[in-house]
Tab-separated table of C-alpha atoms in Angstrom:
chain	number	residue	atom	x	y	z
A	1	UNK	CA	0.000	0.000	0.000
A	2	UNK	CA	1.563	3.360	-0.990
A	3	UNK	CA	2.347	5.764	1.813
A	4	UNK	CA	0.765	9.177	2.167
A	5	UNK	CA	3.109	12.032	1.287
A	6	UNK	CA	2.882	15.743	1.930
A	7	UNK	CA	1.550	17.894	-0.878
A	8	UNK	CA	3.004	21.339	-1.569
A	9	UNK	CA	0.273	22.804	0.613
A	10	UNK	CA	1.081	20.267	3.311
A	11	UNK	CA	4.766	21.193	3.231
A	12	UNK	CA	3.854	24.862	3.612
A	13	UNK	CA	1.621	24.092	6.609
A	14	UNK	CA	4.280	21.873	8.179
A	15	UNK	CA	6.920	24.567	7.711
A	16	UNK	CA	4.584	27.189	9.171
A	17	UNK	CA	3.992	24.988	12.210
A	18	UNK	CA	7.712	24.535	12.786
A	19	UNK	CA	8.523	28.232	12.355
A	20	UNK	CA	5.463	29.261	14.364
A	21	UNK	CA	6.425	26.880	17.132
A	22	UNK	CA	9.941	28.250	17.302
A	23	UNK	CA	8.698	31.829	17.343
A	24	UNK	CA	6.044	30.990	19.946
A	25	UNK	CA	8.622	29.387	22.222
A	26	UNK	CA	10.894	32.394	21.801
A	27	UNK	CA	7.982	34.671	22.763
A	28	UNK	CA	7.129	32.649	25.797
A	29	UNK	CA	4.611	30.262	24.192
A	30	UNK	CA	1.687	32.710	24.247
A	31	UNK	CA	0.985	32.332	20.484
A	32	UNK	CA	1.345	28.552	20.420
A	33	UNK	CA	-2.379	27.787	20.583
A	34	UNK	CA	-3.451	30.274	17.899
A	35	UNK	CA	-0.794	29.495	15.280
A	36	UNK	CA	0.678	26.048	15.698
A	37	UNK	CA	-1.984	23.784	17.190
A	38	UNK	CA	-4.560	24.174	14.360
A	39	UNK	CA	-1.890	23.274	11.811
A	40	UNK	CA	-0.772	20.230	13.789
A	41	UNK	CA	-4.358	19.061	14.161
A	42	UNK	CA	-4.964	19.454	10.412
A	43	UNK	CA	-1.797	17.501	9.584
A	44	UNK	CA	-2.695	14.669	11.948
A	45	UNK	CA	-6.293	14.525	10.694
A	46	UNK	CA	-5.206	14.496	7.052
A	47	UNK	CA	-2.671	11.716	7.595
A	48	UNK	CA	-5.105	9.581	9.562
A	49	UNK	CA	-7.783	10.005	6.895
A	50	UNK	CA	-5.499	8.759	4.112
A	51	UNK	CA	-4.104	5.988	6.315
A	52	UNK	CA	-7.624	4.530	6.525
A	53	UNK	CA	-8.167	4.681	2.786
A	54	UNK	CA	-7.888	1.388	0.902
A	55	UNK	CA	-6.907	1.052	-2.732
A	56	UNK	CA	-10.062	1.502	-4.815
A	57	UNK	CA	-11.520	-1.064	-7.176
A	58	UNK	CA	-11.403	0.275	-10.722
A	59	UNK	CA	-13.523	-0.868	-13.647
A	60	UNK	CA	-13.211	0.896	-16.977
A	61	UNK	CA	-15.979	0.807	-19.585
A	62	UNK	CA	-14.344	1.750	-22.912
A	63	UNK	CA	-16.204	3.642	-25.624
A	64	UNK	CA	-17.555	1.899	-28.718
A	65	UNK	CA	-15.284	1.422	-31.708
A	66	UNK	CA	-15.494	4.373	-34.076
A	67	UNK	CA	-13.973	6.176	-37.029
A	68	UNK	CA	-11.004	8.514	-36.950
A	69	UNK	CA	-12.273	11.974	-36.024
A	70	UNK	CA	-15.195	10.697	-33.949
A	71	UNK	CA	-15.440	10.945	-30.175
A	72	UNK	CA	-16.428	8.428	-27.516
A	73	UNK	CA	-17.082	8.451	-23.788
A	74	UNK	CA	-14.988	6.477	-21.309
A	75	UNK	CA	-16.535	5.577	-17.955
A	76	UNK	CA	-14.381	4.647	-14.962
A	77	UNK	CA	-16.192	3.121	-12.011
A	78	UNK	CA	-14.349	3.653	-8.708
A	79	UNK	CA	-15.397	2.335	-5.356
A	80	UNK	CA	-13.679	1.323	-2.088
A	81	UNK	CA	-12.461	-2.261	-2.161
A	82	UNK	CA	-14.156	-2.947	1.206
A	83	UNK	CA	-17.671	-1.713	1.811
A	84	UNK	CA	-17.652	1.062	4.377
A	85	UNK	CA	-13.858	0.968	4.752
A	86	UNK	CA	-13.379	4.731	4.753
A	87	UNK	CA	-16.536	6.121	3.252
A	88	UNK	CA	-16.058	8.455	0.317
A	89	UNK	CA	-12.904	10.457	-0.252
A	90	UNK	CA	-11.520	12.907	-2.776
A	91	UNK	CA	-9.177	11.841	-5.564
A	92	UNK	CA	-7.731	12.961	-8.879
A	93	UNK	CA	-8.106	10.385	-11.656
A	94	UNK	CA	-5.787	10.322	-14.663
A	95	UNK	CA	-6.285	7.640	-17.318
A	96	UNK	CA	-3.366	7.195	-19.709
A	97	UNK	CA	-4.112	6.939	-23.435
A	98	UNK	CA	-1.796	6.199	-26.329
A	99	UNK	CA	-0.906	8.688	-29.054
A	100	UNK	CA	-3.825	7.594	-31.215
A	101	UNK	CA	-6.358	8.987	-28.729
A	102	UNK	CA	-6.894	12.537	-27.544
A	103	UNK	CA	-8.095	12.664	-23.945
A	104	UNK	CA	-8.248	15.170	-21.084
A	105	UNK	CA	-5.003	17.038	-20.420
A	106	UNK	CA	-5.468	17.318	-16.646
A	107	UNK	CA	-6.611	14.798	-14.008
A	108	UNK	CA	-10.325	14.618	-13.232
A	109	UNK	CA	-11.415	15.506	-9.704
A	110	UNK	CA	-13.833	12.959	-8.276
A	111	UNK	CA	-15.257	11.603	-5.051
A	112	UNK	CA	-14.489	7.908	-4.777
A	113	UNK	CA	-17.598	5.933	-3.901
A	114	UNK	CA	-20.149	8.458	-5.190
A	115	UNK	CA	-20.406	7.432	-8.827
A	116	UNK	CA	-18.381	6.877	-12.003
A	117	UNK	CA	-15.920	9.273	-13.602
A	118	UNK	CA	-16.494	9.987	-17.294
A	119	UNK	CA	-14.417	11.713	-19.923
A	120	UNK	CA	-14.399	11.921	-23.715
A	121	UNK	CA	-11.687	10.863	-26.145
A	122	UNK	CA	-11.251	11.648	-29.822
A	123	UNK	CA	-9.959	8.978	-32.195
A	124	UNK	CA	-6.878	10.539	-33.821
A	125	UNK	CA	-5.252	7.555	-35.544
A	126	UNK	CA	-6.651	4.277	-36.787
A	127	UNK	CA	-5.781	0.981	-35.141
A	128	UNK	CA	-6.132	-0.693	-31.763
A	129	UNK	CA	-5.825	2.152	-29.265
A	130	UNK	CA	-4.939	1.639	-25.603
A	131	UNK	CA	-6.737	3.010	-22.533
A	132	UNK	CA	-4.883	2.758	-19.224
A	133	UNK	CA	-3.272	2.337	-16.807
A	134	UNK	CA	-5.239	4.612	-14.488
A	135	UNK	CA	-3.654	6.681	-11.732
A	136	UNK	CA	-5.845	7.473	-8.740
A	137	UNK	CA	-4.375	10.079	-6.387
A	138	UNK	CA	-6.346	10.232	-3.136
A	139	UNK	CA	-6.161	13.375	-1.007
A	140	UNK	CA	-7.473	14.419	2.398
A	141	UNK	CA	-10.141	17.091	2.819
A	142	UNK	CA	-7.506	19.744	3.595
A	143	UNK	CA	-5.293	18.858	0.637
A	144	UNK	CA	-2.254	18.336	2.876
A	145	UNK	CA	-1.478	14.700	1.970
A	146	UNK	CA	-1.930	12.577	-1.131
A	147	UNK	CA	-1.417	8.943	-2.031
A	148	UNK	CA	-1.140	7.635	-5.577
A	149	UNK	CA	-2.354	4.224	-6.678
A	150	UNK	CA	-1.601	2.936	-10.186
A	151	UNK	CA	-4.133	0.457	-11.594
A	152	UNK	CA	-2.345	-1.471	-14.346
A	153	UNK	CA	-5.487	-2.806	-16.037
A	154	UNK	CA	-5.806	-1.548	-19.608
A	155	UNK	CA	-8.498	-1.739	-22.269
A	156	UNK	CA	-8.525	-1.200	-26.004
A	157	UNK	CA	-10.759	0.484	-28.551
A	158	UNK	CA	-10.531	0.204	-32.330
A	159	UNK	CA	-10.348	3.353	-34.442
A	160	UNK	CA	-11.513	2.682	-37.996
A	161	UNK	CA	-10.021	4.511	-40.993
A	162	UNK	CA	-11.904	7.428	-42.527
A	163	UNK	CA	-14.241	6.168	-45.268
A	164	UNK	CA	-15.775	7.989	-48.217
A	165	UNK	CA	-18.644	7.311	-50.642
A	166	UNK	CA	-17.873	5.593	-53.958
A	167	UNK	CA	-19.793	6.610	-57.137
A	168	UNK	CA	-22.300	4.057	-58.395
A	169	UNK	CA	-20.880	4.212	-61.919
A	170	UNK	CA	-17.597	2.819	-60.605
A	171	UNK	CA	-19.266	0.180	-58.429
A	172	UNK	CA	-21.402	-1.091	-61.327
A	173	UNK	CA	-18.284	-1.839	-63.325
A	174	UNK	CA	-17.229	-4.410	-60.743
A	175	UNK	CA	-20.186	-6.768	-61.068
A	176	UNK	CA	-23.265	-7.552	-63.162
A	177	UNK	CA	-25.162	-4.545	-64.498
A	178	UNK	CA	-28.386	-5.564	-62.772
A	179	UNK	CA	-26.791	-6.229	-59.375
A	180	UNK	CA	-27.443	-2.806	-57.882
A	181	UNK	CA	-31.021	-2.731	-59.084
A	182	UNK	CA	-31.769	-6.125	-57.583
A	183	UNK	CA	-30.227	-5.316	-54.214
A	184	UNK	CA	-31.671	-1.807	-53.975
A	185	UNK	CA	-35.236	-2.864	-54.838
A	186	UNK	CA	-35.031	-5.561	-52.152
A	187	UNK	CA	-38.632	-6.566	-52.766
A	188	UNK	CA	-38.530	-9.812	-50.737
A	189	UNK	CA	-39.210	-8.843	-47.111
A	190	UNK	CA	-37.856	-11.443	-44.695
A	191	UNK	CA	-38.322	-10.353	-41.050
A	192	UNK	CA	-37.926	-7.656	-38.414
A	193	UNK	CA	-34.933	-7.593	-36.079
A	194	UNK	CA	-33.114	-5.310	-33.629
A	195	UNK	CA	-31.007	-2.471	-34.973
A	196	UNK	CA	-27.281	-3.283	-35.263
A	197	UNK	CA	-24.423	-0.885	-35.836
A	198	UNK	CA	-23.994	-0.457	-39.582
A	199	UNK	CA	-27.678	-0.755	-40.552
A	200	UNK	CA	-28.975	1.991	-42.824
A	201	UNK	CA	-31.504	4.361	-41.280
A	202	UNK	CA	-33.777	3.884	-44.296
A	203	UNK	CA	-34.368	0.289	-43.109
A	204	UNK	CA	-35.795	1.339	-39.731
A	205	UNK	CA	-39.374	0.063	-39.292
A	206	UNK	CA	-40.824	3.106	-37.569
A	207	UNK	CA	-44.285	1.726	-36.624
A	208	UNK	CA	-42.740	-1.180	-34.693
A	209	UNK	CA	-39.984	1.035	-33.272
A	210	UNK	CA	-42.603	3.411	-31.890
A	211	UNK	CA	-44.247	0.548	-29.956
A	212	UNK	CA	-41.021	-0.682	-28.355
A	213	UNK	CA	-38.119	0.718	-26.376
A	214	UNK	CA	-35.657	-0.399	-29.045
A	215	UNK	CA	-35.020	0.351	-32.700
A	216	UNK	CA	-36.281	-2.294	-35.136
A	217	UNK	CA	-35.184	-2.622	-38.759
A	218	UNK	CA	-36.467	-4.518	-41.768
A	219	UNK	CA	-34.399	-7.359	-43.167
A	220	UNK	CA	-34.754	-8.415	-46.788
A	221	UNK	CA	-34.082	-11.735	-48.455
A	222	UNK	CA	-33.073	-10.275	-51.822
A	223	UNK	CA	-29.487	-10.923	-52.904
A	224	UNK	CA	-27.528	-9.748	-55.897
A	225	UNK	CA	-27.090	-12.175	-58.783
A	226	UNK	CA	-23.355	-11.448	-58.820
A	227	UNK	CA	-21.199	-13.841	-56.838
A	228	UNK	CA	-18.439	-11.829	-55.116
A	229	UNK	CA	-16.075	-8.912	-55.613
A	230	UNK	CA	-12.456	-9.448	-54.622
A	231	UNK	CA	-10.390	-6.497	-53.425
A	232	UNK	CA	-6.669	-6.670	-52.654
A	233	UNK	CA	-4.386	-3.872	-51.553
A	234	UNK	CA	-0.713	-3.252	-50.908
A	235	UNK	CA	1.650	-0.431	-50.034
A	236	UNK	CA	5.351	-0.050	-49.344
A	237	UNK	CA	5.238	3.224	-47.386
A	238	UNK	CA	5.380	2.968	-43.600
A	239	UNK	CA	2.649	5.333	-42.392
A	240	UNK	CA	1.130	7.519	-45.114
A	241	UNK	CA	0.743	4.670	-47.551
A	242	UNK	CA	-0.820	2.325	-44.997
A	243	UNK	CA	-3.384	4.957	-43.967
A	244	UNK	CA	-4.277	5.680	-47.590
A	245	UNK	CA	-4.572	1.950	-48.316
A	246	UNK	CA	-6.820	1.314	-45.311
A	247	UNK	CA	-9.153	4.191	-46.165
A	248	UNK	CA	-9.416	3.353	-49.876
A	249	UNK	CA	-9.903	-0.385	-49.382
A	250	UNK	CA	-12.491	0.006	-46.606
A	251	UNK	CA	-14.417	2.675	-48.538
A	252	UNK	CA	-14.790	0.453	-51.589
A	253	UNK	CA	-15.551	-2.713	-49.617
A	254	UNK	CA	-18.291	-1.005	-47.590
A	255	UNK	CA	-19.837	0.529	-50.696
A	256	UNK	CA	-19.985	-2.851	-52.426
A	257	UNK	CA	-21.442	-4.501	-49.327
A	258	UNK	CA	-24.115	-1.792	-49.181
A	259	UNK	CA	-25.100	-2.819	-52.716
A	260	UNK	CA	-25.722	-6.337	-51.436
A	261	UNK	CA	-22.592	-7.865	-52.964
A	262	UNK	CA	-20.304	-10.193	-50.944
A	263	UNK	CA	-16.672	-9.113	-50.710
A	264	UNK	CA	-13.305	-10.843	-50.409
A	265	UNK	CA	-10.818	-8.353	-48.965
A	266	UNK	CA	-7.085	-9.041	-48.767
A	267	UNK	CA	-4.664	-6.612	-47.107
A	268	UNK	CA	-1.157	-6.983	-45.651
A	269	UNK	CA	-2.702	-7.661	-42.216
A	270	UNK	CA	-4.807	-10.580	-43.471
A	271	UNK	CA	-7.971	-11.339	-45.388
A	272	UNK	CA	-11.706	-11.641	-44.781
A	273	UNK	CA	-14.544	-13.086	-46.818
A	274	UNK	CA	-17.806	-11.406	-45.833
A	275	UNK	CA	-21.421	-11.046	-46.824
A	276	UNK	CA	-23.583	-7.906	-46.633
A	277	UNK	CA	-24.730	-6.938	-43.143
A	278	UNK	CA	-23.401	-5.449	-39.904
A	279	UNK	CA	-21.049	-8.370	-39.187
A	280	UNK	CA	-19.478	-8.118	-42.622
A	281	UNK	CA	-19.009	-4.368	-42.310
A	282	UNK	CA	-17.379	-4.739	-38.910
A	283	UNK	CA	-14.981	-7.437	-40.172
A	284	UNK	CA	-13.892	-5.177	-43.039
A	285	UNK	CA	-13.374	-2.182	-40.760
A	286	UNK	CA	-11.445	-4.162	-38.144
A	287	UNK	CA	-9.068	-5.525	-40.781
A	288	UNK	CA	-8.553	-2.093	-42.340
A	289	UNK	CA	-7.959	-0.565	-38.913
A	290	UNK	CA	-4.929	-2.737	-38.140
A	291	UNK	CA	-3.357	-3.210	-41.572
A	292	UNK	CA	0.149	-1.914	-42.165
A	293	UNK	CA	2.535	-1.743	-45.110
A	294	UNK	CA	3.266	-4.848	-47.114
A	295	UNK	CA	2.741	-6.733	-50.371
A	296	UNK	CA	-0.064	-9.105	-51.329
A	297	UNK	CA	-1.083	-10.875	-54.531
A	298	UNK	CA	-3.223	-8.202	-56.199
A	299	UNK	CA	-3.104	-9.441	-59.815
A	300	UNK	CA	-5.934	-11.949	-59.384
A	301	UNK	CA	-8.309	-9.515	-57.634
A	302	UNK	CA	-11.208	-7.724	-59.294
A	303	UNK	CA	-9.832	-4.484	-57.848
A	304	UNK	CA	-6.239	-3.822	-56.825
A	305	UNK	CA	-5.664	-0.958	-54.388
A	306	UNK	CA	-2.161	0.505	-54.764
A	307	UNK	CA	-1.136	3.091	-52.157
A	308	UNK	CA	1.945	5.192	-51.416
A	309	UNK	CA	2.807	8.500	-49.815
A	310	UNK	CA	0.947	10.390	-52.573
A	311	UNK	CA	-2.369	8.597	-52.028
A	312	UNK	CA	-4.150	5.507	-53.356
A	313	UNK	CA	-5.372	4.251	-56.721
A	314	UNK	CA	-7.874	1.603	-57.818
A	315	UNK	CA	-6.707	-0.652	-60.670
A	316	UNK	CA	-9.427	-2.661	-62.382
A	317	UNK	CA	-10.189	-3.948	-65.867
A	318	UNK	CA	-6.922	-2.632	-67.278
A	319	UNK	CA	-7.293	0.960	-66.089
A	320	UNK	CA	-6.228	2.938	-63.026
A	321	UNK	CA	-8.419	5.453	-61.188
A	322	UNK	CA	-7.126	7.929	-58.626
A	323	UNK	CA	-9.068	7.562	-55.373
A	324	UNK	CA	-9.073	11.300	-54.645
A	325	UNK	CA	-10.619	12.028	-58.050
A	326	UNK	CA	-13.242	9.355	-57.433
A	327	UNK	CA	-14.104	10.888	-54.057
A	328	UNK	CA	-14.389	14.311	-55.638
A	329	UNK	CA	-16.904	13.027	-58.179
A	330	UNK	CA	-18.903	11.380	-55.388
A	331	UNK	CA	-18.922	14.658	-53.462
A	332	UNK	CA	-20.335	16.353	-56.556
A	333	UNK	CA	-23.413	14.117	-56.373
A	334	UNK	CA	-22.413	11.254	-58.643
A	335	UNK	CA	-22.577	8.519	-56.020
A	336	UNK	CA	-25.813	7.217	-57.483
A	337	UNK	CA	-27.362	6.299	-54.186
A	338	UNK	CA	-27.817	7.371	-50.622
A	339	UNK	CA	-24.649	9.297	-49.654
A	340	UNK	CA	-22.523	7.903	-46.885
A	341	UNK	CA	-21.404	10.134	-44.019
A	342	UNK	CA	-17.925	11.535	-44.603
A	343	UNK	CA	-16.489	10.239	-41.323
A	344	UNK	CA	-17.175	6.583	-41.650
A	345	UNK	CA	-19.730	5.476	-44.203
A	346	UNK	CA	-22.315	4.386	-41.604
A	347	UNK	CA	-24.849	6.464	-39.702
A	348	UNK	CA	-24.283	6.744	-35.958
A	349	UNK	CA	-26.165	4.212	-33.888
A	350	UNK	CA	-29.180	6.069	-32.464
A	351	UNK	CA	-29.682	6.014	-28.723
A	352	UNK	CA	-26.552	4.056	-27.957
A	353	UNK	CA	-23.712	5.630	-26.006
A	354	UNK	CA	-21.477	2.637	-25.363
A	355	UNK	CA	-20.803	-0.941	-26.179
């Protein structure tokens, strides 16, 4: 158990007590009660209070995975390890985050035992981002002593790469001409189910949602007549190229999945074979979030994504298209469908603030 140490304020009070005591003794002790005794009492009370404090139990609830640029809320639950050990006490809570997350710059003042501590982080860089360890610095009511406890437990959150809409004219070149029409008509209704992250808002079944306390969406049985679209990407640049590759590959894969077309995605970090739906979207995003530089076999893919420090390019059917130019055409209204949000290609999950 860490020992209580004097704060700067505590050192000032202790010094004042010593000097005051010396001066009081030199003056015959008449000022001893008024100057020194209150300080000594405060020092003793502060030390005893922290001596009775036990290390708190800490449970961190990380924010949901999100796209670069988005924000999430972290909740840290703090409570005494033994019920009624020392009641509530004041503390400063600092939760370390890695360079890919932007969190609070100063510790958060809290009362241990009276509720959770919350703070917001912004996803700065894609990948698996670390939360923790947490440092809890308990202090007495006078601020004369403190005691720091480091909780080594850490959690992780995944930051997805930024995704952009892809024009329909480019998507249609990758599979049968009638594939988009079949998947977008989606005339064969299958069932109702709970909303899952990645579902389009247009699929929400509002009459049923209004009767329940949860969001319900329609699920359709219609599938495209095209089999699959294979996407493979590679880059040799350490950071810029990997980020450009992840964004370009995920953007295209999500757009094709939204059209109802299964996707095979191969990147330096691995490969996934997914079907349309929330699980497929998540698998694509998780792979793109952790991919780094490297080479893969792109010649056999329907679309090869080639990235470097200058950006990324799609190579398909004997021609090469610059990704930035394709995004610009989509921004001009040529996407041919419902536009995807700039940050991540999926609408935020309504009414959900955590995992």
